[in-house]
Short mmCIF file of C-alpha atoms and ligand atoms in Angstrom, two decimals:
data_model
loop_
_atom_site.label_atom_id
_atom_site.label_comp_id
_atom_site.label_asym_id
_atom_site.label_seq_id
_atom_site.Cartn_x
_atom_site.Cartn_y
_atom_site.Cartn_z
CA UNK A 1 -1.29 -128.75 -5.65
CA UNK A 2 -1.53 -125.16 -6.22
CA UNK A 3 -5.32 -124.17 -6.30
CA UNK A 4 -4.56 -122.49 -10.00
CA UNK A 5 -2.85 -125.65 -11.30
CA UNK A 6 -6.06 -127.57 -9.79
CA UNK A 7 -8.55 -125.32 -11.49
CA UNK A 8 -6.39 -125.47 -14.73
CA UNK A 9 -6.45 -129.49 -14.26
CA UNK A 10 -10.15 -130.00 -13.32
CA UNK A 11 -11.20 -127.53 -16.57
CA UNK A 12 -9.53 -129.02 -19.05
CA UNK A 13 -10.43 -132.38 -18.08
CA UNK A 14 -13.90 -132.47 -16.67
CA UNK A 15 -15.96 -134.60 -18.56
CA UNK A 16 -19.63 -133.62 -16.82
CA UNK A 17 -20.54 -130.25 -16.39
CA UNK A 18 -23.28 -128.76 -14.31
CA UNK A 19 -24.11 -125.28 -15.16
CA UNK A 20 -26.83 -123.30 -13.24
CA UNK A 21 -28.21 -119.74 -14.32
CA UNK A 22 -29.86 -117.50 -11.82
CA UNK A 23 -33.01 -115.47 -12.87
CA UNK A 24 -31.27 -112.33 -12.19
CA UNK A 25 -28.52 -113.70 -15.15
CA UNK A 26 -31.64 -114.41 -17.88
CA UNK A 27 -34.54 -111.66 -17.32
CA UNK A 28 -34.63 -108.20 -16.87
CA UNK A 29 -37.96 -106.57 -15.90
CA UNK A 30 -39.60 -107.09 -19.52
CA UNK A 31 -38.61 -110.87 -19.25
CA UNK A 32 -36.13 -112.93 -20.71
CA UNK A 33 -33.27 -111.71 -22.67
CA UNK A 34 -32.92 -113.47 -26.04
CA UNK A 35 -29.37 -112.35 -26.24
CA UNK A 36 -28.21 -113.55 -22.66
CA UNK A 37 -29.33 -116.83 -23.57
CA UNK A 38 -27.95 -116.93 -26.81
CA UNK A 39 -24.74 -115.96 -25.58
CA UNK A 40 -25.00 -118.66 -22.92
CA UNK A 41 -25.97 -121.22 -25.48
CA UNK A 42 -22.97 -120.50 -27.64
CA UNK A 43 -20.19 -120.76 -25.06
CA UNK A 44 -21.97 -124.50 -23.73
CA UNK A 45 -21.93 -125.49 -27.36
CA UNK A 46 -18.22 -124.45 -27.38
CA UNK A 47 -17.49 -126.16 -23.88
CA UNK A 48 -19.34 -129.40 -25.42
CA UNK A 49 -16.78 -129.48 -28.14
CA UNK A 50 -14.03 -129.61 -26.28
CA UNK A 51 -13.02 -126.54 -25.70
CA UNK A 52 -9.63 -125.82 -23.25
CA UNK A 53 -9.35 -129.44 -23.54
CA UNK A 54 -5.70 -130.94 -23.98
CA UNK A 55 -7.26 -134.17 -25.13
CA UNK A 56 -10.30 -133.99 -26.56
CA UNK A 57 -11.57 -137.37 -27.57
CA UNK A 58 -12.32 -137.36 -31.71
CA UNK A 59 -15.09 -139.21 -33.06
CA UNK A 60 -18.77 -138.40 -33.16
CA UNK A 61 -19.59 -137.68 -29.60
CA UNK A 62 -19.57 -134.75 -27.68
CA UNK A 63 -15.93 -134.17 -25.61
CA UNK A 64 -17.97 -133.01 -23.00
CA UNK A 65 -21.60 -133.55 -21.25
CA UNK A 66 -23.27 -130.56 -20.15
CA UNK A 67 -26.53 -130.54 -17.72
CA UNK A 68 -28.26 -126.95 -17.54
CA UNK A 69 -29.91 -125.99 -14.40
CA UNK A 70 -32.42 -122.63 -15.25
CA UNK A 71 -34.20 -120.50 -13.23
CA UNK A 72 -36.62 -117.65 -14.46
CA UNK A 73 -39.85 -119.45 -15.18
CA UNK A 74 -41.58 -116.94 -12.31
CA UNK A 75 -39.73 -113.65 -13.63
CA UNK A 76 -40.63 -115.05 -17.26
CA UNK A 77 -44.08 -115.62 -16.30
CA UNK A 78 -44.54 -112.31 -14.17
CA UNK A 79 -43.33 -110.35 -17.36
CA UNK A 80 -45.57 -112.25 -19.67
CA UNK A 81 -48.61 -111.26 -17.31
CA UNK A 82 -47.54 -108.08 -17.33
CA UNK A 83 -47.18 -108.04 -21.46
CA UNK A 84 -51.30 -109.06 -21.19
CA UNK A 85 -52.12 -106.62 -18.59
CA UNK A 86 -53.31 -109.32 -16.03
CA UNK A 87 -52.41 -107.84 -12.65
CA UNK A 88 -51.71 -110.52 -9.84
CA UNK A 89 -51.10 -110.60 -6.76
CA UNK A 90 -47.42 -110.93 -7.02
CA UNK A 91 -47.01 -112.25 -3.05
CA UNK A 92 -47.40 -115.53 -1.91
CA UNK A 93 -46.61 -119.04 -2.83
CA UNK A 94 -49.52 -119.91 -4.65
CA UNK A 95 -48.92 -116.91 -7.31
CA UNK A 96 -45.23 -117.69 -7.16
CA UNK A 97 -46.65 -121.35 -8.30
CA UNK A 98 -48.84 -119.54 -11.04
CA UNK A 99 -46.62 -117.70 -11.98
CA UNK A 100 -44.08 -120.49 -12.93
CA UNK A 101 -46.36 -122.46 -15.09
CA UNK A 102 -46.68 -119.10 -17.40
CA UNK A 103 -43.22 -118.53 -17.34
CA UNK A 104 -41.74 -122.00 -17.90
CA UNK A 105 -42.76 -122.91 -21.02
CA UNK A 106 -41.80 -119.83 -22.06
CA UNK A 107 -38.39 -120.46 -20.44
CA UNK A 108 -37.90 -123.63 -22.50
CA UNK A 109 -38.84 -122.08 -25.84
CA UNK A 110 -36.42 -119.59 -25.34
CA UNK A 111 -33.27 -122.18 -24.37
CA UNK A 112 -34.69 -124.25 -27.31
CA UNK A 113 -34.53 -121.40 -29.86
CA UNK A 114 -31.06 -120.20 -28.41
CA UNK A 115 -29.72 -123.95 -28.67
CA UNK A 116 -31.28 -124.91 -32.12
CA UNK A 117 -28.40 -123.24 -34.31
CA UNK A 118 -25.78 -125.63 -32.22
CA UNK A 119 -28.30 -128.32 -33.06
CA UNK A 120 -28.46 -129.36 -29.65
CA UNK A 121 -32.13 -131.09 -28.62
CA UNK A 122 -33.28 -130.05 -25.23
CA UNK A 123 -35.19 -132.01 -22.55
CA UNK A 124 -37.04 -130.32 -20.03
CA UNK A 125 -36.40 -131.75 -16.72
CA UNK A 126 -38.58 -130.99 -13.77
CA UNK A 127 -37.92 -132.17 -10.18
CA UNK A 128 -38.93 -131.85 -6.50
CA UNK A 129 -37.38 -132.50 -3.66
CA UNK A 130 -39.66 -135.64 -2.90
CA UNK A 131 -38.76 -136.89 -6.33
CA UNK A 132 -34.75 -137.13 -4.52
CA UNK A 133 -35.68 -138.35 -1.19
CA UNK A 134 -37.09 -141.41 -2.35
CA UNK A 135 -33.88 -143.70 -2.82
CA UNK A 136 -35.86 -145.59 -5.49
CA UNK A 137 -37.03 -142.13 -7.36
CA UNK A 138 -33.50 -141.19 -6.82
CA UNK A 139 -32.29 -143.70 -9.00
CA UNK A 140 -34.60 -143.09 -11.81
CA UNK A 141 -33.50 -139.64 -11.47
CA UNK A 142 -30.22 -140.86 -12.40
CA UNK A 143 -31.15 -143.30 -15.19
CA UNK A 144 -33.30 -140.64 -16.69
CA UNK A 145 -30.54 -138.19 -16.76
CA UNK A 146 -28.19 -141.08 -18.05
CA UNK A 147 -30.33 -141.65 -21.31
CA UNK A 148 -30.46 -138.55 -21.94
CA UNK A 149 -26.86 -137.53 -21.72
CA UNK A 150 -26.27 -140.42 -24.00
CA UNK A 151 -28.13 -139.21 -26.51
CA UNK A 152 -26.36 -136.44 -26.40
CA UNK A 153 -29.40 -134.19 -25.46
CA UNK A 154 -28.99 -131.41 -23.20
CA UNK A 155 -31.13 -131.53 -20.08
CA UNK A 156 -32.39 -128.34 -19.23
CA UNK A 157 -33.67 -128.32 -15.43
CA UNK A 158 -35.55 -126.63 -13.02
CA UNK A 159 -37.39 -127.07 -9.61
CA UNK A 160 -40.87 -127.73 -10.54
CA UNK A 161 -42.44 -124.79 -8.94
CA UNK A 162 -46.13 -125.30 -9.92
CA UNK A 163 -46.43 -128.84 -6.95
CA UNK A 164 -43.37 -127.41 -4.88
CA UNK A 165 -44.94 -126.67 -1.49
CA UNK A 166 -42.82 -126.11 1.92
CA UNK A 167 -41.37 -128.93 2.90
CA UNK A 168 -41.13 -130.14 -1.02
CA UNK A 169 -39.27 -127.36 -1.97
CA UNK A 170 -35.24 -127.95 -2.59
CA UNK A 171 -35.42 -124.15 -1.47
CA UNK A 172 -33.69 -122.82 -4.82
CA UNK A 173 -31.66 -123.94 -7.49
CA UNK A 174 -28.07 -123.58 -5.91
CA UNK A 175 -29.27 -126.15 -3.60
CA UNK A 176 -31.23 -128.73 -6.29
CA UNK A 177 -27.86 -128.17 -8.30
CA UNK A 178 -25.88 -129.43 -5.47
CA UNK A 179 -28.17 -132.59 -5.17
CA UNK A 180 -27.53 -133.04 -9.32
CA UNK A 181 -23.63 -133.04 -8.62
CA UNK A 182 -24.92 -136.20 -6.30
CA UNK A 183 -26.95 -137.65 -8.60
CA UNK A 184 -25.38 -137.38 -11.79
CA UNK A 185 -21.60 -137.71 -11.12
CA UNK A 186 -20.65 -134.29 -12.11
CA UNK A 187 -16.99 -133.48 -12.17
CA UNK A 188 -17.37 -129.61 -11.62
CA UNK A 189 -20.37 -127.44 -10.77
CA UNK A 190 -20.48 -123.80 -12.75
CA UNK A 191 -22.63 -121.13 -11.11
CA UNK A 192 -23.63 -118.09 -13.06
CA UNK A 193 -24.57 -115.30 -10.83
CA UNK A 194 -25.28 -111.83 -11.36
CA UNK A 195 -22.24 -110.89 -8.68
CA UNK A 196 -19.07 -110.60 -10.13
CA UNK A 197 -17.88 -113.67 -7.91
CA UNK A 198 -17.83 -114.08 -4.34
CA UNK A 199 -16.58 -110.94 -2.32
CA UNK A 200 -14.20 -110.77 0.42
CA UNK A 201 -16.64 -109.03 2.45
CA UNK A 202 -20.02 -107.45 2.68
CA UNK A 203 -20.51 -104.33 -0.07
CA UNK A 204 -23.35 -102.61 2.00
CA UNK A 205 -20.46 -102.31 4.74
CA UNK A 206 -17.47 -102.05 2.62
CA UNK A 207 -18.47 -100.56 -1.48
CA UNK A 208 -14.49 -101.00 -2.28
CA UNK A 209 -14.62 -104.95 -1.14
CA UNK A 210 -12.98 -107.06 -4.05
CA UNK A 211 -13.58 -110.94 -5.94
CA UNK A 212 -11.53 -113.64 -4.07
CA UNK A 213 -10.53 -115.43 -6.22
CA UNK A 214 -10.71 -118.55 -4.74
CA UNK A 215 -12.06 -120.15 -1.24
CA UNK A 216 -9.43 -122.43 -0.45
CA UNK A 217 -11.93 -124.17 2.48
CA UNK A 218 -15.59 -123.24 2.18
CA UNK A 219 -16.55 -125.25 5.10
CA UNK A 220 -14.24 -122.60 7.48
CA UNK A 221 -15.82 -119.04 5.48
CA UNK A 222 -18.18 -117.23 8.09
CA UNK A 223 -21.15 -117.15 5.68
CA UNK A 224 -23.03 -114.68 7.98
CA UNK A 225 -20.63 -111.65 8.28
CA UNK A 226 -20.00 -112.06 4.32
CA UNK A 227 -23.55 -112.87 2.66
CA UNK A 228 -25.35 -109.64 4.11
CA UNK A 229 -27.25 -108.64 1.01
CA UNK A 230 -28.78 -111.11 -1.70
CA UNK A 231 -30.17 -110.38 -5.09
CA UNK A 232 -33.66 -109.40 -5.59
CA UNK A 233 -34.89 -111.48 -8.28
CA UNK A 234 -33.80 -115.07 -7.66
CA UNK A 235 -34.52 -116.67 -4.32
CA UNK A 236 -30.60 -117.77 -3.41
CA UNK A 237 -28.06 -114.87 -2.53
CA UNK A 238 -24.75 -115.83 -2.29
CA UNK A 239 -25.35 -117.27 1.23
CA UNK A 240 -27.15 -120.51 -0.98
CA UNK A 241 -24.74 -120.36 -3.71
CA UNK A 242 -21.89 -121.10 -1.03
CA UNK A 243 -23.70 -123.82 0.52
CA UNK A 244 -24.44 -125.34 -2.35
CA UNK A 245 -20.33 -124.78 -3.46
CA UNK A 246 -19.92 -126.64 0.15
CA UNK A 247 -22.07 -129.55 -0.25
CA UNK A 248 -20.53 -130.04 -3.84
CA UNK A 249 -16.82 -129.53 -2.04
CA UNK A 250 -17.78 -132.45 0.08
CA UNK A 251 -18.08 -134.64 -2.52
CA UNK A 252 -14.51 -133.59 -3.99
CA UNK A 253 -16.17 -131.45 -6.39
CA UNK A 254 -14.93 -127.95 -7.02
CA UNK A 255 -17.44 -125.13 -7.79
CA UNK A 256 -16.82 -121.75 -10.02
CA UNK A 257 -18.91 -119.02 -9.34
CA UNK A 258 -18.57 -116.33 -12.54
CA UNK A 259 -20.93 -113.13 -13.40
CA UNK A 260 -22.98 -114.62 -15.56
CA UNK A 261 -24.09 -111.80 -17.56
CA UNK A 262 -20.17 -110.72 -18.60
CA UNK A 263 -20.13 -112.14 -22.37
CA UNK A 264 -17.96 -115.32 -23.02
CA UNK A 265 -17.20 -115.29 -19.21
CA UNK A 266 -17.26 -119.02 -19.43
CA UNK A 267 -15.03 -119.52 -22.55
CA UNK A 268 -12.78 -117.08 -20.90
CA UNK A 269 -12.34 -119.13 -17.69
CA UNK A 270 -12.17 -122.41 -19.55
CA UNK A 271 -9.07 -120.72 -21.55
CA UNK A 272 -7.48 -120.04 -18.33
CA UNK A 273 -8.14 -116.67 -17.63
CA UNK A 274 -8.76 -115.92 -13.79
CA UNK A 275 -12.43 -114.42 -13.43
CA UNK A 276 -15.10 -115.54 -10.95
CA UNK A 277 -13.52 -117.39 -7.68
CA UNK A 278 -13.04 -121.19 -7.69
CA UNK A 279 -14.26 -123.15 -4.47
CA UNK A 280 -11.71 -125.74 -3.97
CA UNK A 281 -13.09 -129.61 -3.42
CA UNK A 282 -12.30 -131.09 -0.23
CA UNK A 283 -9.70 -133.50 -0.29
CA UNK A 284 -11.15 -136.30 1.19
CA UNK A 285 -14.89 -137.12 -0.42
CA UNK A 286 -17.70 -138.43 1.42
CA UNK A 287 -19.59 -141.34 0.28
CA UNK A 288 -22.31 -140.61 -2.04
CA UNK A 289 -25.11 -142.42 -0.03
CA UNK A 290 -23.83 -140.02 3.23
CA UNK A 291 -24.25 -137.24 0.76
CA UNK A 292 -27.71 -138.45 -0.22
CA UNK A 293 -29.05 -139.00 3.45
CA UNK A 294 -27.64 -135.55 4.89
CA UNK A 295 -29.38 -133.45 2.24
CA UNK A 296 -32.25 -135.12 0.75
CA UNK A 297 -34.22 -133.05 2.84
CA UNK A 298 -34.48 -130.79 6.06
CA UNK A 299 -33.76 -131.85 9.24
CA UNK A 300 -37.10 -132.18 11.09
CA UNK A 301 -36.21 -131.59 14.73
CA UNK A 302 -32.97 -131.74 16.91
CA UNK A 303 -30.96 -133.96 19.43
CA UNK A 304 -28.93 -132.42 21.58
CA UNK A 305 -26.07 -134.05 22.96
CA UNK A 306 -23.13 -133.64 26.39
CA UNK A 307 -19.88 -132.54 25.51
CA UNK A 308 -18.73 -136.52 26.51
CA UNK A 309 -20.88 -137.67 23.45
CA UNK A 310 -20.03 -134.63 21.02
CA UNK A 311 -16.00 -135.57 21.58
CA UNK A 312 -16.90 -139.51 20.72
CA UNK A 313 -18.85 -138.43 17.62
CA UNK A 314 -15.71 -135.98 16.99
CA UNK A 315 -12.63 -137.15 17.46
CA UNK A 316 -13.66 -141.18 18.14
CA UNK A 317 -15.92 -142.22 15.41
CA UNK A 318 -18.59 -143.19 18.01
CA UNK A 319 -22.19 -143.43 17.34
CA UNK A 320 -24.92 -141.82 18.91
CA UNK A 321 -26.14 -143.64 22.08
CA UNK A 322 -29.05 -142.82 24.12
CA UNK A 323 -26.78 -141.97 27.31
CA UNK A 324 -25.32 -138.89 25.43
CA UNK A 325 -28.81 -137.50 24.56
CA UNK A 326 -29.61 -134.26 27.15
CA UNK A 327 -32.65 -132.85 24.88
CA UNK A 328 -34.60 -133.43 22.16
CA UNK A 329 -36.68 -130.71 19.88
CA UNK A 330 -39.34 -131.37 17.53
CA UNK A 331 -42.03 -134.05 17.42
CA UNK A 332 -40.23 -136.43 14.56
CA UNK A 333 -40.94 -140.10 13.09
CA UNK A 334 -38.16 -143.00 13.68
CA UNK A 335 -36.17 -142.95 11.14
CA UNK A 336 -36.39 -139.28 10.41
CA UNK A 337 -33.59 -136.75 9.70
CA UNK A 338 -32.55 -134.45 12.48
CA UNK A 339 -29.98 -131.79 13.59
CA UNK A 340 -27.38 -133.17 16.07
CA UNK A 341 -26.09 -129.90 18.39
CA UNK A 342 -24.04 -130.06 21.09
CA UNK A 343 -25.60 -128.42 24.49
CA UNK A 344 -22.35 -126.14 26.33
CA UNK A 345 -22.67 -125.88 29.82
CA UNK A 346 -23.01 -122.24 29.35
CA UNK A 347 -26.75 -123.55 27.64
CA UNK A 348 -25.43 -122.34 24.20
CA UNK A 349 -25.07 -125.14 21.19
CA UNK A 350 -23.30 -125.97 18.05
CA UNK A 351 -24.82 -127.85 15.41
CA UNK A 352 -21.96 -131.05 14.62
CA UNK A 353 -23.90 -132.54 11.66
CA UNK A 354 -27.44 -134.55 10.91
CA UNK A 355 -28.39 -138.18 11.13
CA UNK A 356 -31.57 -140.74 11.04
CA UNK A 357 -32.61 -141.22 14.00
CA UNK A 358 -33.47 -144.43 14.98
CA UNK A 359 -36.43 -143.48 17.49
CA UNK A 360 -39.14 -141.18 17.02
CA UNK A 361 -38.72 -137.88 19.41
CA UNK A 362 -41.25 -138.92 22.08
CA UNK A 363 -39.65 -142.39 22.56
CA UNK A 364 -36.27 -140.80 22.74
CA UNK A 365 -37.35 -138.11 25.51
CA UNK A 366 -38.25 -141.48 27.42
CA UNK A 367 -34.74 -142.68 26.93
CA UNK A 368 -32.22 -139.78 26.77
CA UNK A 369 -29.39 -140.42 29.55
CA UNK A 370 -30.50 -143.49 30.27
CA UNK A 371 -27.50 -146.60 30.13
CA UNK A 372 -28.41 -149.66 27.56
CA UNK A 373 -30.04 -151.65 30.64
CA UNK A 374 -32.53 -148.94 31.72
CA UNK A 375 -33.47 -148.21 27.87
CA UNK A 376 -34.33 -152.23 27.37
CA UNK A 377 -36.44 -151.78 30.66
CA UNK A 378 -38.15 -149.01 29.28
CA UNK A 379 -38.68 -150.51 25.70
CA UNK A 380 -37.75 -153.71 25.71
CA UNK A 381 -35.15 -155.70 24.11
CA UNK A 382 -35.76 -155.29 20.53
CA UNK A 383 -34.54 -151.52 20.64
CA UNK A 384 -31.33 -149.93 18.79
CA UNK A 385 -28.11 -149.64 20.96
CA UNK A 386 -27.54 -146.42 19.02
CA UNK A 387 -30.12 -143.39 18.33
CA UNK A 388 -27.91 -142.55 15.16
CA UNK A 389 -25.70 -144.88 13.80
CA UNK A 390 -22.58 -143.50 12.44
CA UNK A 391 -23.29 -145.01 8.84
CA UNK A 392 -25.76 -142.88 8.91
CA UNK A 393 -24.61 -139.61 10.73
CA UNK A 394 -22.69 -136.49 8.26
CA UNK A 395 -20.59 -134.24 10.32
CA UNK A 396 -20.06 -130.81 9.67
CA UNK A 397 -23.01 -131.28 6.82
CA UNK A 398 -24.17 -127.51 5.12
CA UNK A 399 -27.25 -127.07 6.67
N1 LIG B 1 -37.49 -122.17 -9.80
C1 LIG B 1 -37.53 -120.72 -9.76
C2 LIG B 1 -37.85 -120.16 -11.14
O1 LIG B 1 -37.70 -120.82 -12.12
C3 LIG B 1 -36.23 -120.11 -9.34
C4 LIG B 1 -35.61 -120.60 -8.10
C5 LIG B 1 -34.27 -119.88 -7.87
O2 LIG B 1 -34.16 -118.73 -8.24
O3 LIG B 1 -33.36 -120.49 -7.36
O4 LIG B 1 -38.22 -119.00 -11.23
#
């Protein structure tokens, strides 16, 4: 199918709706803008209703089901300290943390106030990354987000800065809104940036570069040479917002990415008009679970693997097996997610995908190279044939 039929298709007859809003989109330096929101808040209300839809269901529910993901607590919050005169020390995580817990409440009275004329309820929704990781967290995630969907509430989310530390972080929101797309089922994921869409090519090189209209395979785009800059306010440039368009391709979702602060932008593409660029899904999906254990959190260390094992994980299907294993970097836990690279005989690498690993780091340094026979000398019978198993290996995963 032609990728403007597609994107005509998948509007008009998506059904859940993910829409995240950078900082840079909702604050300017005195805070949040009451008329960006409210301009935001009117086109969802429209998209809710049906709007662009061929066959919008009658009756009293909603035609569609939105989910909001918001940034701008810490910009809110910095421009409310700044309103009292409190000067901070604007650096560092732990005034970045501070900084959110001024600014969020303030972000949710504003989405409430810009929502109440729709009379659409909102729910505050705030998660970390450890809240996904745990499969059984996970699914209350989901139920949570299920409930309130049904009651036709719109859930407005956000990383919850104020406990996010390092390795809890999700990083920013283009990457927690890819993990939503997981969890909740989404049929397309909107991204409102303050870049007109994604460029062909790096501005600070090239000032005349133009919107591409759409990335026909995000998993081939060279995300280095065209991501050199990145806004200022937010913390994802359009590196993260392409990652996360990549990690929601996987799953056969498509992503658009539109200029967030253009008025009606969304209305306009959801009437067919081309603006923004449209990040076509893949066409083969990968199971939701392989979704969940490639990017519920970073990979911890990395195996690095022959070129013998790299073509069986490749082109074979094969699993991991200790024999293939040449190095191993990082000091992880069995069972822990890790980076599998290939090691060229020229001593460069390329990262194929992540996995669990069935051994912790030291016992695989005993056992890398070794045949099934010397492993079981080493640690017995009991062990795993395989270091990753390839139910639980992604390749090619956007990390
Ligand atoms: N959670 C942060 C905030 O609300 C924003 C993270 C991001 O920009 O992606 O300010």
């Amino acid at each position: 199918m032609d990728w403007r039929e597609e994107k005509r298709a998948a509007l008009a007859h998506a059904r859940l709706v993910i829409i995240k809003i950078g900082s840079a989109v909702l604050t300017d330096p005195s805070g949040l803008c009451a008329a960006v929101l409210e301009n935001i808040a009117t086109q969802m209300a429209a998209l809710r209703g049906g709007l662009g839809m061929p066959d919008a269901p009658c009756g009293d529910g909603p035609a569609r089901r939105l989910i909001l993901v918001s940034s701008a607590a810490v910009a809110a919050g910095r421009a409310t300290l700044a309103r009292h005169e409190r000067h901070f020390d604007v650096v560092g995580l732990a005034a970045r943390q501070a900084a959110a817990a001024v600014g969020q409440g303030q972000l949710m009275r504003a989405w409430d106030r810009a929502f109440a004329p729709h009379g659409l309820p909102t729910a505050q929704v705030l998660l970390t990354r450890d809240d996904l990781r745990a499969r059984q967290r996970f699914l209350n995630a989901r139920n949570t987000f299920a409930e309130l969907l049904q009651w036709d509430v719109l859930p407005i989310v956000n990383e919850n800065d104020t406990v996010s530390v390092a390795e809890l972080k999700f990083g920013d929101n283009d990457c927690l809104s890819s993990l939503l797309v997981n969890l909740t089922g989404a049929d397309i994921f909107i991204n409102l940036t303050s870049a007109p869409g994604v460029l062909a090519g790096n501005p600070q090189e090239d000032p005349t570069v133009g919107v591409m209209p759409c990335v026909e395979n995000v998993g081939e785009l060279d995300l280095g040479k065209l991501c050199g800059g990145k806004t200022t306010v937010g913390t994802g440039g359009m590196y993260s917002k392409l990652t996360a368009a990549r990690r929601a391709a996987q799953l056969g979702v498509p992503t658009l990415i539109l200029p967030g602060r253009q008025p009606n932008i969304m209305c306009r593409a959801f009437a067919g008009e081309d603006v923004g660029t449209w990040v076509r899904p893949a066409e083969h999906a990968i199971s939701r679970r392989k979704f969940w254990l490639a990017y519920q959190s970073d990979p911890t260390g990395t195996v690095f693997v022959d070129t013998g094992a790299a073509e069986a994980l490749q082109n074979r299907g094969g699993s991991l097996l200790p024999g293939g294993v040449r190095q191993v970097e990082g000091n992880f836990q069995q069972g822990a997610l890790v980076r599998i690279a290939r090691l060229d005989a020229d001593g460069g690498s390329a990262t194929l995908g992540v996995g669990l690993s069935n051994y912790s780091a030291p016992d695989l340094r005993k056992i890398m190279g070794l045949k099934r026979i010397e492993v079981a000398a080493i640690l017995g019978d009991a062990h795993y044939p395989e270091v990753i198993h390839r139910d639980n290996m992604l390749l090619e995963a956007a990390v």
